[in-house]
PDB file of C-alpha atoms in Angstrom:
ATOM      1  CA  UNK A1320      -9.350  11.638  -4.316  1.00 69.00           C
ATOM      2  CA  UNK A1321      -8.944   9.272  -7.045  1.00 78.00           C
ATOM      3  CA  UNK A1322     -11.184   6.739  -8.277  1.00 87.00           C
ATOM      4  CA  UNK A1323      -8.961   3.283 -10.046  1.00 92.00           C
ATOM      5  CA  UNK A1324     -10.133   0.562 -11.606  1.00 95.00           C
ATOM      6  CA  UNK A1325      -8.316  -2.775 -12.379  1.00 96.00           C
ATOM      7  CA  UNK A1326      -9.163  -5.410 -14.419  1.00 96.00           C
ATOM      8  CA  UNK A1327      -9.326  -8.618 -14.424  1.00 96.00           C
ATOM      9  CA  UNK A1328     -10.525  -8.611 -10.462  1.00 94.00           C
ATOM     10  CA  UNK A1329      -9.119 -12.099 -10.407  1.00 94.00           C
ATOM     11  CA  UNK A1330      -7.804 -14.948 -12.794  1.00 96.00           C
ATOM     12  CA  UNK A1331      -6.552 -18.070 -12.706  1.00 96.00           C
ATOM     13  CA  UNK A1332      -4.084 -19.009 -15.426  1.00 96.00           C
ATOM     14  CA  UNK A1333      -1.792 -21.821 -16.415  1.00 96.00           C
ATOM     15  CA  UNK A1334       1.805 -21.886 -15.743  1.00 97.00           C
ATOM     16  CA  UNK A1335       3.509 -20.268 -18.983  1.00 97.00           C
ATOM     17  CA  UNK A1336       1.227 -18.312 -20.293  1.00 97.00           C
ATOM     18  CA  UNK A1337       0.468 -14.252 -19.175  1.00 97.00           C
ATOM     19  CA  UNK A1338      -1.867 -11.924 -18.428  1.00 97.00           C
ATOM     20  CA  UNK A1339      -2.154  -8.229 -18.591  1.00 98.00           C
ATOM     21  CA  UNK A1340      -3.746  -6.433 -15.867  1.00 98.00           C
ATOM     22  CA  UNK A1341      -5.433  -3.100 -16.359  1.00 98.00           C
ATOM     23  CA  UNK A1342      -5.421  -0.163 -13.994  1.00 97.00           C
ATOM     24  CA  UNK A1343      -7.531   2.874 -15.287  1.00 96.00           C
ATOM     25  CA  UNK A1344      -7.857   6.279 -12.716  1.00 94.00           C
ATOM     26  CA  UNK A1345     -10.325   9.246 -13.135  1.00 92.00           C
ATOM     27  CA  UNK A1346      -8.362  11.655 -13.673  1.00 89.00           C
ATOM     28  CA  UNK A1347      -4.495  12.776 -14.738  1.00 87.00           C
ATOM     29  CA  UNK A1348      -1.970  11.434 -12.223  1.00 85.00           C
ATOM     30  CA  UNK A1349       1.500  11.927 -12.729  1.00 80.00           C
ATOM     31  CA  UNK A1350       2.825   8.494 -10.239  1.00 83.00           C
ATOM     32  CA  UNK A1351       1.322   5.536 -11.033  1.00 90.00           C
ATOM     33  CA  UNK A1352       3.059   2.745  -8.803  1.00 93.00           C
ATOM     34  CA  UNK A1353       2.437  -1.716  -9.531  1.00 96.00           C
ATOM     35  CA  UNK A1354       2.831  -3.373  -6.244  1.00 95.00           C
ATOM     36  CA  UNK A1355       2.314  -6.816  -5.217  1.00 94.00           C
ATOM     37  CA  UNK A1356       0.943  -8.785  -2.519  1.00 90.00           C
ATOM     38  CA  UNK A1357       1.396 -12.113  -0.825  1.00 85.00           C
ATOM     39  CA  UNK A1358      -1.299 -13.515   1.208  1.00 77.00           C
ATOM     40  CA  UNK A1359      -0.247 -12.436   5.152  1.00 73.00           C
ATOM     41  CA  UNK A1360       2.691 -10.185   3.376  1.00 79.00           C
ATOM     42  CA  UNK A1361       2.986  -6.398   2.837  1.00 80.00           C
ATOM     43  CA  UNK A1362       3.430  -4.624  -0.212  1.00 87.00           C
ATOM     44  CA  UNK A1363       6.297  -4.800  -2.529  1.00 90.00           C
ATOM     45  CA  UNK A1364       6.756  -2.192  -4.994  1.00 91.00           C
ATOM     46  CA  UNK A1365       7.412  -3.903  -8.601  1.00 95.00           C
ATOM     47  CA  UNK A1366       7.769  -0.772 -10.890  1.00 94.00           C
ATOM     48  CA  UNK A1367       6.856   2.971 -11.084  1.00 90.00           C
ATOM     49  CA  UNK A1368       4.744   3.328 -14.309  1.00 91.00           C
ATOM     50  CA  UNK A1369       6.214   6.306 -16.200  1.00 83.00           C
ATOM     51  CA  UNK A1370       4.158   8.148 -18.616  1.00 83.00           C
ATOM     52  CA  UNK A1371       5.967   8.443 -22.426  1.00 80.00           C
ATOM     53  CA  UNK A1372       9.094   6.318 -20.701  1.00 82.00           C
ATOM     54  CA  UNK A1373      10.173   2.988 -20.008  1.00 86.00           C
ATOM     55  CA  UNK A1374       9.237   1.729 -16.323  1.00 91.00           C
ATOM     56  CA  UNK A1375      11.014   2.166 -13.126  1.00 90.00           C
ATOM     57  CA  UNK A1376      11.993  -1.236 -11.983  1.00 93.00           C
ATOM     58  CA  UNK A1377      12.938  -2.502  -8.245  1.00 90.00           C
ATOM     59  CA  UNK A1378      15.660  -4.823  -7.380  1.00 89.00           C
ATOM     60  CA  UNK A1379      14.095  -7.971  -7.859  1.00 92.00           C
ATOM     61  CA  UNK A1380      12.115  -7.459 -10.882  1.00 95.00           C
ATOM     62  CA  UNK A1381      12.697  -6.838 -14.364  1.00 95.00           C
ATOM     63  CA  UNK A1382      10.749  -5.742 -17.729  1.00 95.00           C
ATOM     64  CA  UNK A1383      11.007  -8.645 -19.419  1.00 96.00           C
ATOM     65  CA  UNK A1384       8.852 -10.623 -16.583  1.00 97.00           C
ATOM     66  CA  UNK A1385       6.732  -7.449 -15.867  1.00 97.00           C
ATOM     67  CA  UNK A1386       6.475  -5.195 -18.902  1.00 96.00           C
ATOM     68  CA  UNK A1387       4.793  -2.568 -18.179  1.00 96.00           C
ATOM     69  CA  UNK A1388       2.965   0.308 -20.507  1.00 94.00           C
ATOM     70  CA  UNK A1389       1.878   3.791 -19.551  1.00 93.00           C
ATOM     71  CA  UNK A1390       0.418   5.327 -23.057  1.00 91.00           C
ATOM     72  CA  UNK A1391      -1.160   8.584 -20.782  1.00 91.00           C
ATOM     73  CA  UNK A1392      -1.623   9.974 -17.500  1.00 90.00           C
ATOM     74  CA  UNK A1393      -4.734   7.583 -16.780  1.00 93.00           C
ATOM     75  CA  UNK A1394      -4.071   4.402 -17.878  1.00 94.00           C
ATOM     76  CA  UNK A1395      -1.310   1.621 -17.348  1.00 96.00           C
ATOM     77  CA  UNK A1396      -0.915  -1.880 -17.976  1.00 97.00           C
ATOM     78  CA  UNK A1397       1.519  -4.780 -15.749  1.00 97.00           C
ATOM     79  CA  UNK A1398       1.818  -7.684 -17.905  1.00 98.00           C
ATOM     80  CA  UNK A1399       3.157 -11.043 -15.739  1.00 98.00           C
ATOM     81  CA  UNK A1400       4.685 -12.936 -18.413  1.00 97.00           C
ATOM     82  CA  UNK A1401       5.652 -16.710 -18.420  1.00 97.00           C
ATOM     83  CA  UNK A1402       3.956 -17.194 -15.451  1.00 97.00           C
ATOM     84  CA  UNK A1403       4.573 -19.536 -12.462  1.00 96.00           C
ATOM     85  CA  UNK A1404       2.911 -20.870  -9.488  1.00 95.00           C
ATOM     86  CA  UNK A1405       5.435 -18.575  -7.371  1.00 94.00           C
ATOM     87  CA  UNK A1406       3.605 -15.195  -9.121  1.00 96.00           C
ATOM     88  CA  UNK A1407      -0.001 -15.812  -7.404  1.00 95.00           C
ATOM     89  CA  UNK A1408      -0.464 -12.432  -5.943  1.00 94.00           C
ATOM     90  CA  UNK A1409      -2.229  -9.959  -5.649  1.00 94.00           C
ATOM     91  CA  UNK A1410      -1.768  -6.972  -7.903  1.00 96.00           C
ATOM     92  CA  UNK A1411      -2.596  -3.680  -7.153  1.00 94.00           C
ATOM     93  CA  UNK A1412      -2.130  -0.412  -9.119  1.00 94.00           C
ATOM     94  CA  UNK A1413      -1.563   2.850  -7.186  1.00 92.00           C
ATOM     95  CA  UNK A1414      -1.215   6.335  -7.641  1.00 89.00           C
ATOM     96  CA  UNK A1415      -0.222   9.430  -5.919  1.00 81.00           C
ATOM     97  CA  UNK A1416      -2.444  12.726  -6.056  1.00 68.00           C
ATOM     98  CA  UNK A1417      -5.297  12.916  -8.169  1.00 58.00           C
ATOM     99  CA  UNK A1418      -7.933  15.265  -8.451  1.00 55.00           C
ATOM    100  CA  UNK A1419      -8.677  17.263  -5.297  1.00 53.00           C
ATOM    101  CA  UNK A1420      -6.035  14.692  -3.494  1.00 54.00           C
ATOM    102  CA  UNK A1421      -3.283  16.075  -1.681  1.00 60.00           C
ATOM    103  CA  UNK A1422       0.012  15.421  -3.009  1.00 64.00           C
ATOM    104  CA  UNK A1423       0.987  12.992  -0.383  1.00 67.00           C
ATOM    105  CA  UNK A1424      -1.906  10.603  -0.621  1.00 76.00           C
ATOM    106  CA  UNK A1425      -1.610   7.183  -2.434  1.00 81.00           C
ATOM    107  CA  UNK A1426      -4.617   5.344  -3.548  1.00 85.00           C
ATOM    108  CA  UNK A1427      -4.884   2.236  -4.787  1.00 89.00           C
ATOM    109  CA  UNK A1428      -7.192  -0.079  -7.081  1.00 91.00           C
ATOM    110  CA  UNK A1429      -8.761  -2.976  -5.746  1.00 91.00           C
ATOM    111  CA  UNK A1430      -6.488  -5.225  -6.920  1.00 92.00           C
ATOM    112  CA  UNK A1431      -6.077  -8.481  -8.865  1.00 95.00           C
ATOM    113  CA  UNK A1432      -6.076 -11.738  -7.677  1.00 94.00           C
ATOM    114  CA  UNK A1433      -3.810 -13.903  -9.869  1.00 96.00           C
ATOM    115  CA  UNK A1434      -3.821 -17.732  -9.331  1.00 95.00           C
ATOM    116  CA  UNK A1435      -1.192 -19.667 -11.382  1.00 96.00           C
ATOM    117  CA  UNK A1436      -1.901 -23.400 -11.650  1.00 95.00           C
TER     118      UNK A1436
ATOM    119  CA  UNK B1414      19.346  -0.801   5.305  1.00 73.00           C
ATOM    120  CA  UNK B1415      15.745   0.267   5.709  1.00 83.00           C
ATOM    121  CA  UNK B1416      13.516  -0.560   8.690  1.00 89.00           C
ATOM    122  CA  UNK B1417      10.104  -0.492   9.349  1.00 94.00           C
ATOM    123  CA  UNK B1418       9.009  -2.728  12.454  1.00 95.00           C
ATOM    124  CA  UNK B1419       5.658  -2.857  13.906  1.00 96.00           C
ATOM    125  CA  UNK B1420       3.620  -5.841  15.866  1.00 96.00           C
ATOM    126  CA  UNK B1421       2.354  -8.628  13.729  1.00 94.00           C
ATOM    127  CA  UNK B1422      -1.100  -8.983  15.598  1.00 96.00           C
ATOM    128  CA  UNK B1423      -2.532  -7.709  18.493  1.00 97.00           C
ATOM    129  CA  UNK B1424      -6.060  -8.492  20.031  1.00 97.00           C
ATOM    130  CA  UNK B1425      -8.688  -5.809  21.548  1.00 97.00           C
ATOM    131  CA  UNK B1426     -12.062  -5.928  22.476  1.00 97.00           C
ATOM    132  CA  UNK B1427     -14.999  -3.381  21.400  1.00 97.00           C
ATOM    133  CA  UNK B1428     -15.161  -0.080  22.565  1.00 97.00           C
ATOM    134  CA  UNK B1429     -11.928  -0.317  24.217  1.00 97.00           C
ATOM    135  CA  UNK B1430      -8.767   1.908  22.974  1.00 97.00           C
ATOM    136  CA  UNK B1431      -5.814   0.027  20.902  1.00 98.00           C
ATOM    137  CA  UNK B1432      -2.675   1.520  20.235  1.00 98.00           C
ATOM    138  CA  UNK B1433      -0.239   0.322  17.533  1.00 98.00           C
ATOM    139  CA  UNK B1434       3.068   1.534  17.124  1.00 98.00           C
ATOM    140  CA  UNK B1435       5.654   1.791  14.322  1.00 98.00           C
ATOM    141  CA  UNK B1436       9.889   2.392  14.892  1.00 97.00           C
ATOM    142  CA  UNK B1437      11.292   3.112  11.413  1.00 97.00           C
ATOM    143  CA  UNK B1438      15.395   3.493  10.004  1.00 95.00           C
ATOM    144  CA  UNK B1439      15.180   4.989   6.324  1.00 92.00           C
ATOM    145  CA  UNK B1440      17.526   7.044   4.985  1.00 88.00           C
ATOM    146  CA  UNK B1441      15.808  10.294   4.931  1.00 90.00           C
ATOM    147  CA  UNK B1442      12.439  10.876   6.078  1.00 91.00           C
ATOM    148  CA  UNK B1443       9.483  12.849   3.739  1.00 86.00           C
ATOM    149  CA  UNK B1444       6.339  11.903   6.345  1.00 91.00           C
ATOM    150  CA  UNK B1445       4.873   8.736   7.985  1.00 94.00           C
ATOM    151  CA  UNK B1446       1.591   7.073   6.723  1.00 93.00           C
ATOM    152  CA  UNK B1447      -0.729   4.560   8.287  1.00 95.00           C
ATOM    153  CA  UNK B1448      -2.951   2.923   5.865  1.00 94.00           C
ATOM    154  CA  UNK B1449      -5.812   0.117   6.956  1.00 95.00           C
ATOM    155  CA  UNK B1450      -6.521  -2.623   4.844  1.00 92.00           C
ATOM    156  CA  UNK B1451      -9.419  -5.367   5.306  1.00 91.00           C
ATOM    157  CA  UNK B1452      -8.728  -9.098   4.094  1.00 86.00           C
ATOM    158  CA  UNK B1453      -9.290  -9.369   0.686  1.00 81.00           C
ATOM    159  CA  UNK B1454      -9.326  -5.286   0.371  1.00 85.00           C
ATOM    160  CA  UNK B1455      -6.327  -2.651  -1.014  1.00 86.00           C
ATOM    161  CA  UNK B1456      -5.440  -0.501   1.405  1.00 89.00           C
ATOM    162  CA  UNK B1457      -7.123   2.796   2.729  1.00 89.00           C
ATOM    163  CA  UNK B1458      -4.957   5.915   3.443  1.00 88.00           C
ATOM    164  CA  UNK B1459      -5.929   6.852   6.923  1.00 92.00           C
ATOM    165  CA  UNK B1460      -2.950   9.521   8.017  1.00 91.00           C
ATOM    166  CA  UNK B1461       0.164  11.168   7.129  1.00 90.00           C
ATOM    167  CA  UNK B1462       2.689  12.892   9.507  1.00 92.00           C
ATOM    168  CA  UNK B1463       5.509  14.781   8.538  1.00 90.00           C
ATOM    169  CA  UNK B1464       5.876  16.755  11.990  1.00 92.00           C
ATOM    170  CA  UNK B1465       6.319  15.950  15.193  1.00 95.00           C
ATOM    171  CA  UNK B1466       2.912  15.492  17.238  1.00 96.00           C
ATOM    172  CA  UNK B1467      -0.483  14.156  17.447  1.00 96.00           C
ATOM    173  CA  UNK B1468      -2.885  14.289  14.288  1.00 92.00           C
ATOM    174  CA  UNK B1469      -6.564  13.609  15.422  1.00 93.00           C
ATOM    175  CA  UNK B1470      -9.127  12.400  12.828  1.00 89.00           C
ATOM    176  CA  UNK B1471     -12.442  11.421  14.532  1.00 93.00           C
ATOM    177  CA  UNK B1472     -11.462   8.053  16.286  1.00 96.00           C
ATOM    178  CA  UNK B1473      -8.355   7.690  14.605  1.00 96.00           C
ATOM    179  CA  UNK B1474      -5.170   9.686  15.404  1.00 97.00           C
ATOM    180  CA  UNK B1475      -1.630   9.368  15.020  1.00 97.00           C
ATOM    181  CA  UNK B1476       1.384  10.513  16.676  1.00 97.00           C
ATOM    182  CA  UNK B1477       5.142  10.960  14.963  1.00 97.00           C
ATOM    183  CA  UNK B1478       9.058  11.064  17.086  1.00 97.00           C
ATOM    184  CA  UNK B1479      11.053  11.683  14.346  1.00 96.00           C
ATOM    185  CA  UNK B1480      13.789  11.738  17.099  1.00 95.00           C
ATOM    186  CA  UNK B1481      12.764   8.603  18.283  1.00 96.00           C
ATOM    187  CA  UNK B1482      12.132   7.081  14.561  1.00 96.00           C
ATOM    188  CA  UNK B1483       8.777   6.299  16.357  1.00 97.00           C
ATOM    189  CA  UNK B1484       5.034   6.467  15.597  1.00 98.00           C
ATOM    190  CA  UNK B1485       1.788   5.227  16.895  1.00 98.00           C
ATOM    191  CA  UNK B1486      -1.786   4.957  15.499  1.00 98.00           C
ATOM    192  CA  UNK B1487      -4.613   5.093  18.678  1.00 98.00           C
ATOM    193  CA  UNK B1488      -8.098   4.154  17.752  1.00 97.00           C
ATOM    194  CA  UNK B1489     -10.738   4.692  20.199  1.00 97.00           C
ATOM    195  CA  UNK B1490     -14.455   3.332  20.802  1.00 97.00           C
ATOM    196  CA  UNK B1491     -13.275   0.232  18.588  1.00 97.00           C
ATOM    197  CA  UNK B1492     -16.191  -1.203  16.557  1.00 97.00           C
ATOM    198  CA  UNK B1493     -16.003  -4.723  14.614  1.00 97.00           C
ATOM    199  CA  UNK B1494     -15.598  -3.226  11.534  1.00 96.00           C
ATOM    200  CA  UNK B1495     -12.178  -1.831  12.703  1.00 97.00           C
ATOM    201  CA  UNK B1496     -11.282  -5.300  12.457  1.00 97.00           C
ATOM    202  CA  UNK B1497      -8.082  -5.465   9.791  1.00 96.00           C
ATOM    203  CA  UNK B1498      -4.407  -4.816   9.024  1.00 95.00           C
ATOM    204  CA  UNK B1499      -2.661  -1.586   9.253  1.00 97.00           C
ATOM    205  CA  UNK B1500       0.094  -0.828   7.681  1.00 95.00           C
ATOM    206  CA  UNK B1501       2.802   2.076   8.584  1.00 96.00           C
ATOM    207  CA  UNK B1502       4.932   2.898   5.472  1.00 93.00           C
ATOM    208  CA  UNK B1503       7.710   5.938   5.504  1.00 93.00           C
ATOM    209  CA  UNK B1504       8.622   7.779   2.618  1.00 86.00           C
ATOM    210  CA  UNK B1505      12.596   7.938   2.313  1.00 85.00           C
ATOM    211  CA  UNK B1506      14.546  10.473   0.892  1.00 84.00           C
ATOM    212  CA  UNK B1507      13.814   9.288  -2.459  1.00 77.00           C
ATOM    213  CA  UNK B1508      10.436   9.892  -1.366  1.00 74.00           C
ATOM    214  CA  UNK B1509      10.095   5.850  -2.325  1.00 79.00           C
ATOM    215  CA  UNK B1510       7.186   4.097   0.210  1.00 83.00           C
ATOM    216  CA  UNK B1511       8.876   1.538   2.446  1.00 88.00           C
ATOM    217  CA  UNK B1512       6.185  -0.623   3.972  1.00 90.00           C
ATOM    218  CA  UNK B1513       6.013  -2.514   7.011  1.00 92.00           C
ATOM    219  CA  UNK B1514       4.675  -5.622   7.239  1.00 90.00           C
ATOM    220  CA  UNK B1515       0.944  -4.998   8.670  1.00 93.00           C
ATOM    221  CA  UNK B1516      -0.268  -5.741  12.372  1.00 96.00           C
ATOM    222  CA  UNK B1517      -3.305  -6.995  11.914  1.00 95.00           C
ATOM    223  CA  UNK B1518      -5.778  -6.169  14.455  1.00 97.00           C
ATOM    224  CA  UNK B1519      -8.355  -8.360  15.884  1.00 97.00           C
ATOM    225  CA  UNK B1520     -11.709  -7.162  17.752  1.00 97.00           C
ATOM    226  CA  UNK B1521     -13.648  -9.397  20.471  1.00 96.00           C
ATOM    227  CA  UNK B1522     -16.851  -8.637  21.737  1.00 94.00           C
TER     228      UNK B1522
END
């Protein structure tokens, strides 16, 4: 399985401004996934973190909001830039594999819970 | 366009059986997954099915039609702490994740 980390658990920020979430894993995945999550809602995918190469974006969402960086195989970062009220989420940071995991399993980080006043 | 539909609550009582069930239209199919998640919590990965038939893990199993586009997760001897969302999710032919959108499952007493 895979252990992931996020940071910051939870923030509350000011409309404008950004914030870069964290997601650190154990070991050397090669999928690392950013989704997000609306209270009652189910996940959306934003982006597929690629390691050495610019992001993967879904319809919806775009670098310049959501830059994303992936310097190795256990790191990543989801920036939410210029931030509004409608971006309170939660984050969460996922990946697929990891050591001893099947292939097919997909864990994910605890998350980050974003307020934007 | 892709499809995943499943309940949006449903209500059992402890120690009872509770079965919830998932119809899917991707385009492609690369295995079913059911995945719980607890308010507040990410989600858990609790199965995967790529083949038709039952998979039986303890008190959890889950069942796949890929005829039918249909699956179910059972859980037996409910306890409290079963208590949450679960989510079915398909990966499609571009083994991308679609999600549903949860039922979340209550438990009485």
């Amino acid at each position: 399985s895979a252990v992931i980390s996020q940071k910051p658990s939870r923030d509350i920020c000011q409309r404008g401004t950004s914030l870069t979430i964290q997601c650190q894993v154990d070991s050397q995945v090669t999928m690392m996934f950013w989704y997000r999550q609306q209270p009652g809602q189910s996940l959306t995918l934003i982006a597929t973190a690629n390691q050495g190469s610019e992001a993967t974006y879904e319809s919806g969402f775009v670098i310049d909001k959501f830059p994303i960086s992936r310097p190795n195989l256990t790191f990543s970062t989801l920036t939410v830039s210029n931030m509004s009220p409608e971006d309170s989420s939660i984050y969460l940071c996922s990946v697929v594999g990891g050591s001893g995991g099947d292939d097919y399993e997909q864990f994910f980080g605890p998350g980050t819970r974003l307020t934007v006043l | 366009g892709q499809n995943i539909d499943q309940p949006t609550e449903m209500t059992a009582t402890e120690g009872a059986i509770v079965q919830i069930n998932c119809t899917y239209q991707t385009s492609g199919f690369n295995g079913l997954f059911w995945y719980q998640q607890h308010a507040g919590e990410a989600p858990t990965f609790l199965s995967y099915n790529v083949l038709d038939g039952l998979e039986e893990k303890g008190r959890f199993s889950s069942f796949l039609s890929r005829s039918k586009g249909y699956s179910y997760l059972l859980l037996k001897e409910l306890q409290m702490k079963d208590s949450a969302s679960y989510l079915c999710a398909v990966l499609d032919s571009n083994y991308q994740l679609i999600w549903g959108a949860g039922t979340k499952l209550i438990i009485k007493p």
